[in-house]
Amino acid sequence: MSVLVILMPARSRLSARTAHGTAPSSAVATEGLPFALSNDGSHIDSQGRAPAPLLPKADTMVLVLADADVAWHRVTLPKAPAPKLRAALASVLEDQLLDEEAHAHFAIAPRSMGGQLAWVAVVHRPWLASELARFESAGVSIDSVVPISWPGDQAHGHFYEDAPEAAGSAQTMLCYADGEGLANIRLAGSLAKTWLPGMLERPARWTATPAVAAPAERWLGASLSVLTDLERAVQASQSSWNLRQFDLAPRRRGVRALSALGKQFMRPSWRPVRLGLGALLAVQLIGLNAWAWQQRQTVDSKRAAVGGVLRETFPQVRAVLDAPLQMQREVDTLRAAAGRPGETDLDSLLAAAAAAWPEGQGATTTLRYESGRLTLGAAGWSNEQIGGFRDRLRLAGLAVDAAEGRVTLSRAAVPAKAGS
């Protein structure tokens, strides 16, 4: 499944802004955006820059936000129903927000539960909503929005070059994240040097962009791995995070909703689930085949037993094709040879009809017998008489069909038992 990872430039904070706090010109609308196309979700197959309308098509579209555009807060998640959870989060984080509550968009860490500590990502809502709207107007449907880094148990430090503001020059930045939080600090200041000993005390993964790898390695005093911005973005796209929550959650219906679920299921983070379902399906198929084989063996053994009874009882039968039918024919032959009537013979059917004959009706005027069916004339019979005749014969195991002044008697079929 192909994945297009779009790296969103950091939001400008010094340019002129509209009443909603967003810059009047958007990188989505005016500049080419860095992108990476991956056919497996983990390796880059092609990359480049393109305006939103000219971005390549892919099964899944992922927008990756810069470090500076996401703030992180660790709170006890309120136990509130889904429709009221956003308002409950705003109340909990009211004293920690640097902007108005209406301008804050919240996203909760994956697999978080109410009443437990959880990380909450906060993004400038008007800016993110406007960028998503511009993507939609350009025909690009963003499936998920992920942060390029986030707090976690595994400590990670990444050195990168900050984009220059106005006439200023670019500065080397360090993004450091661990289980306690995430911080973006400048290497030029004293704060980074103060934090360095504490950061080196614990195992961490250190990376840097190619432009700052050499000075960052000297400053750190340890080796690190080179990681481009797009490579880092592709790694981030494999996480379980999705900032499109609450009112910014994608709204899809019908086929698009099923397609979105399919895309989510095929993401690399769902690979263990896919493997588990595949293994479960394989076990079920093996179990069904084993059960079918066992049932087939049981049926074959019963069929062989019936055939053995037929050969033992009637040795003259050479080939067993339909044991019950052949056995019935042999029994009928023996009964006929002994001069005894069978259940469907004329004598037996006449005796049953005579026993159930309606009172007040004279002898029948017509009689016809063929292949175990006896047809008698019943002209002038009322519906009540026909019903009573049928009910009395039903107790004897006979079926009665009435039509055009005639009644036809035959042996009622015995219902087949389940599983036979």
Tab-separated table of C-alpha atoms in Angstrom, residues 8-168:
chain	number	residue	atom	x	y	z
A	8	MET	CA	4.506	20.628	6.656
A	9	PRO	CA	6.837	23.631	7.137
A	10	ALA	CA	6.769	25.179	10.588
A	11	ARG	CA	4.071	27.807	11.051
A	12	SER	CA	5.372	31.351	10.664
A	13	ARG	CA	4.976	33.352	13.848
A	14	LEU	CA	6.396	36.759	12.856
A	15	SER	CA	4.488	37.515	9.661
A	16	ALA	CA	1.267	39.486	9.527
A	17	ARG	CA	-1.767	37.535	10.640
A	18	THR	CA	-5.485	37.532	10.057
A	19	ALA	CA	-8.094	37.943	12.765
A	20	HIS	CA	-7.980	34.205	13.419
A	21	GLY	CA	-4.243	34.182	13.990
A	22	THR	CA	-3.177	32.580	10.720
A	23	ALA	CA	-0.800	33.947	8.139
A	24	PRO	CA	-2.587	35.284	5.067
A	25	SER	CA	-0.400	33.257	2.705
A	26	SER	CA	-0.127	29.503	3.173
A	27	ALA	CA	2.734	27.226	2.311
A	28	VAL	CA	0.145	24.796	0.993
A	29	ALA	CA	-1.161	27.320	-1.515
A	30	THR	CA	1.982	29.192	-2.570
A	31	GLU	CA	5.043	26.989	-2.016
A	32	GLY	CA	6.127	23.531	-2.979
A	33	LEU	CA	5.856	21.090	-0.102
A	34	PRO	CA	8.496	18.433	0.625
A	35	PHE	CA	7.054	14.968	0.084
A	36	ALA	CA	8.193	11.349	0.143
A	37	LEU	CA	6.384	8.517	-1.629
A	38	SER	CA	6.750	5.059	-0.143
A	39	ASN	CA	5.296	1.845	-1.539
A	40	ASP	CA	5.657	-0.049	1.751
A	41	GLY	CA	5.271	2.764	4.285
A	42	SER	CA	8.849	2.577	5.573
A	43	HIS	CA	11.281	3.098	2.663
A	44	ILE	CA	11.381	6.164	0.419
A	45	ASP	CA	10.890	5.298	-3.253
A	46	SER	CA	10.719	8.881	-4.549
A	47	GLN	CA	10.827	12.379	-3.083
A	48	GLY	CA	10.662	16.006	-4.098
A	49	ARG	CA	8.706	19.238	-3.680
A	50	ALA	CA	5.397	20.148	-5.271
A	51	PRO	CA	2.386	22.416	-4.666
A	52	ALA	CA	-0.596	20.675	-3.110
A	53	PRO	CA	-2.553	20.184	-6.386
A	54	LEU	CA	0.493	18.515	-8.018
A	55	LEU	CA	1.363	16.109	-5.224
A	56	PRO	CA	1.562	12.434	-6.273
A	57	LYS	CA	-1.416	10.197	-5.581
A	58	ALA	CA	-1.174	7.417	-3.013
A	59	ASP	CA	-3.416	5.063	-1.064
A	60	THR	CA	-2.747	6.953	2.171
A	61	MET	CA	-1.920	10.645	2.656
A	62	VAL	CA	-0.070	11.586	5.859
A	63	LEU	CA	0.701	15.168	6.914
A	64	VAL	CA	3.642	15.520	9.322
A	65	LEU	CA	3.851	18.607	11.543
A	66	ALA	CA	7.099	20.263	12.656
A	67	ASP	CA	8.343	20.072	16.263
A	68	ALA	CA	7.618	23.729	16.950
A	69	ASP	CA	3.944	23.423	15.948
A	70	VAL	CA	2.934	20.865	18.583
A	71	ALA	CA	2.887	21.453	22.339
A	72	TRP	CA	2.760	18.558	24.789
A	73	HIS	CA	0.971	18.265	28.133
A	74	ARG	CA	0.673	15.260	30.424
A	75	VAL	CA	-2.604	15.185	32.329
A	76	THR	CA	-4.975	12.754	33.968
A	77	LEU	CA	-7.458	12.088	31.209
A	78	PRO	CA	-11.003	13.101	32.263
A	79	LYS	CA	-13.634	10.383	32.442
A	80	ALA	CA	-16.101	12.037	30.109
A	81	PRO	CA	-18.242	10.804	27.204
A	82	ALA	CA	-16.775	11.357	23.743
A	83	PRO	CA	-18.970	14.393	22.849
A	84	LYS	CA	-17.877	16.193	26.038
A	85	LEU	CA	-14.254	15.059	26.216
A	86	ARG	CA	-12.853	18.016	24.284
A	87	ALA	CA	-14.523	20.529	26.640
A	88	ALA	CA	-13.286	18.523	29.640
A	89	LEU	CA	-9.710	18.643	28.292
A	90	ALA	CA	-9.957	22.390	27.786
A	91	SER	CA	-11.012	22.770	31.406
A	92	VAL	CA	-8.122	20.626	32.658
A	93	LEU	CA	-5.511	22.462	30.538
A	94	GLU	CA	-6.939	25.961	31.006
A	95	ASP	CA	-4.027	27.211	33.142
A	96	GLN	CA	-1.350	25.670	30.900
A	97	LEU	CA	-2.457	27.041	27.520
A	98	LEU	CA	-0.554	29.994	26.058
A	99	ASP	CA	-3.369	30.867	23.643
A	100	GLU	CA	-7.126	31.190	23.881
A	101	GLU	CA	-8.946	27.926	24.476
A	102	ALA	CA	-10.962	28.375	21.247
A	103	HIS	CA	-7.700	28.484	19.261
A	104	ALA	CA	-6.412	25.194	20.715
A	105	HIS	CA	-6.896	21.822	19.072
A	106	PHE	CA	-6.399	18.761	21.294
A	107	ALA	CA	-5.352	15.230	20.385
A	108	ILE	CA	-5.086	12.369	22.859
A	109	ALA	CA	-2.355	9.737	22.767
A	110	PRO	CA	-3.350	6.384	21.237
A	111	ARG	CA	-4.842	3.760	23.580
A	112	SER	CA	-5.372	6.281	26.381
A	113	MET	CA	-8.065	5.624	28.973
A	114	GLY	CA	-10.039	7.926	31.218
A	115	GLY	CA	-8.703	8.346	34.715
A	116	GLN	CA	-5.110	7.572	33.679
A	117	LEU	CA	-2.123	9.787	32.847
A	118	ALA	CA	-1.931	10.503	29.142
A	119	TRP	CA	-0.067	12.791	26.761
A	120	VAL	CA	-2.175	15.420	25.017
A	121	ALA	CA	-0.907	17.214	21.900
A	122	VAL	CA	-2.024	20.814	21.410
A	123	VAL	CA	-1.944	22.515	18.005
A	124	HIS	CA	-3.074	25.965	16.834
A	125	ARG	CA	-6.522	25.049	15.574
A	126	PRO	CA	-7.270	27.895	13.081
A	127	TRP	CA	-3.928	27.310	11.334
A	128	LEU	CA	-4.308	23.523	11.125
A	129	ALA	CA	-7.962	23.735	10.051
A	130	SER	CA	-7.142	26.229	7.289
A	131	GLU	CA	-4.272	24.080	5.984
A	132	LEU	CA	-6.459	20.967	5.929
A	133	ALA	CA	-9.157	22.925	4.094
A	134	ARG	CA	-6.618	24.058	1.470
A	135	PHE	CA	-5.519	20.481	0.949
A	136	GLU	CA	-9.142	19.413	0.493
A	137	SER	CA	-9.792	22.207	-2.013
A	138	ALA	CA	-6.695	21.037	-3.948
A	139	GLY	CA	-8.112	17.514	-4.150
A	140	VAL	CA	-5.746	16.058	-1.524
A	141	SER	CA	-7.536	14.072	1.179
A	142	ILE	CA	-5.361	13.941	4.297
A	143	ASP	CA	-5.976	10.673	6.113
A	144	SER	CA	-3.902	11.437	9.205
A	145	VAL	CA	-1.873	14.236	10.771
A	146	VAL	CA	1.073	13.120	12.883
A	147	PRO	CA	3.753	14.938	14.906
A	148	ILE	CA	7.310	14.466	13.723
A	149	SER	CA	8.318	13.624	17.312
A	150	TRP	CA	6.536	12.973	20.592
A	151	PRO	CA	7.301	12.060	24.223
A	152	GLY	CA	7.945	8.395	24.833
A	153	ASP	CA	9.778	5.865	26.944
A	154	GLN	CA	12.698	5.696	24.478
A	155	ALA	CA	14.790	8.880	24.744
A	156	HIS	CA	15.633	10.474	21.407
A	157	GLY	CA	17.556	13.592	20.483
A	158	HIS	CA	17.543	15.122	16.995
A	159	PHE	CA	19.638	18.083	15.794
A	160	TYR	CA	18.272	20.191	12.950
A	161	GLU	CA	18.616	23.627	11.434
A	162	ASP	CA	15.855	26.036	12.308
A	163	ALA	CA	14.395	28.037	9.406
A	164	PRO	CA	15.654	31.662	9.478
A	165	GLU	CA	13.158	34.251	10.605
A	166	ALA	CA	13.048	37.406	8.451
A	167	ALA	CA	16.608	38.736	8.167
A	168	GLY	CA	17.973	36.482	10.880
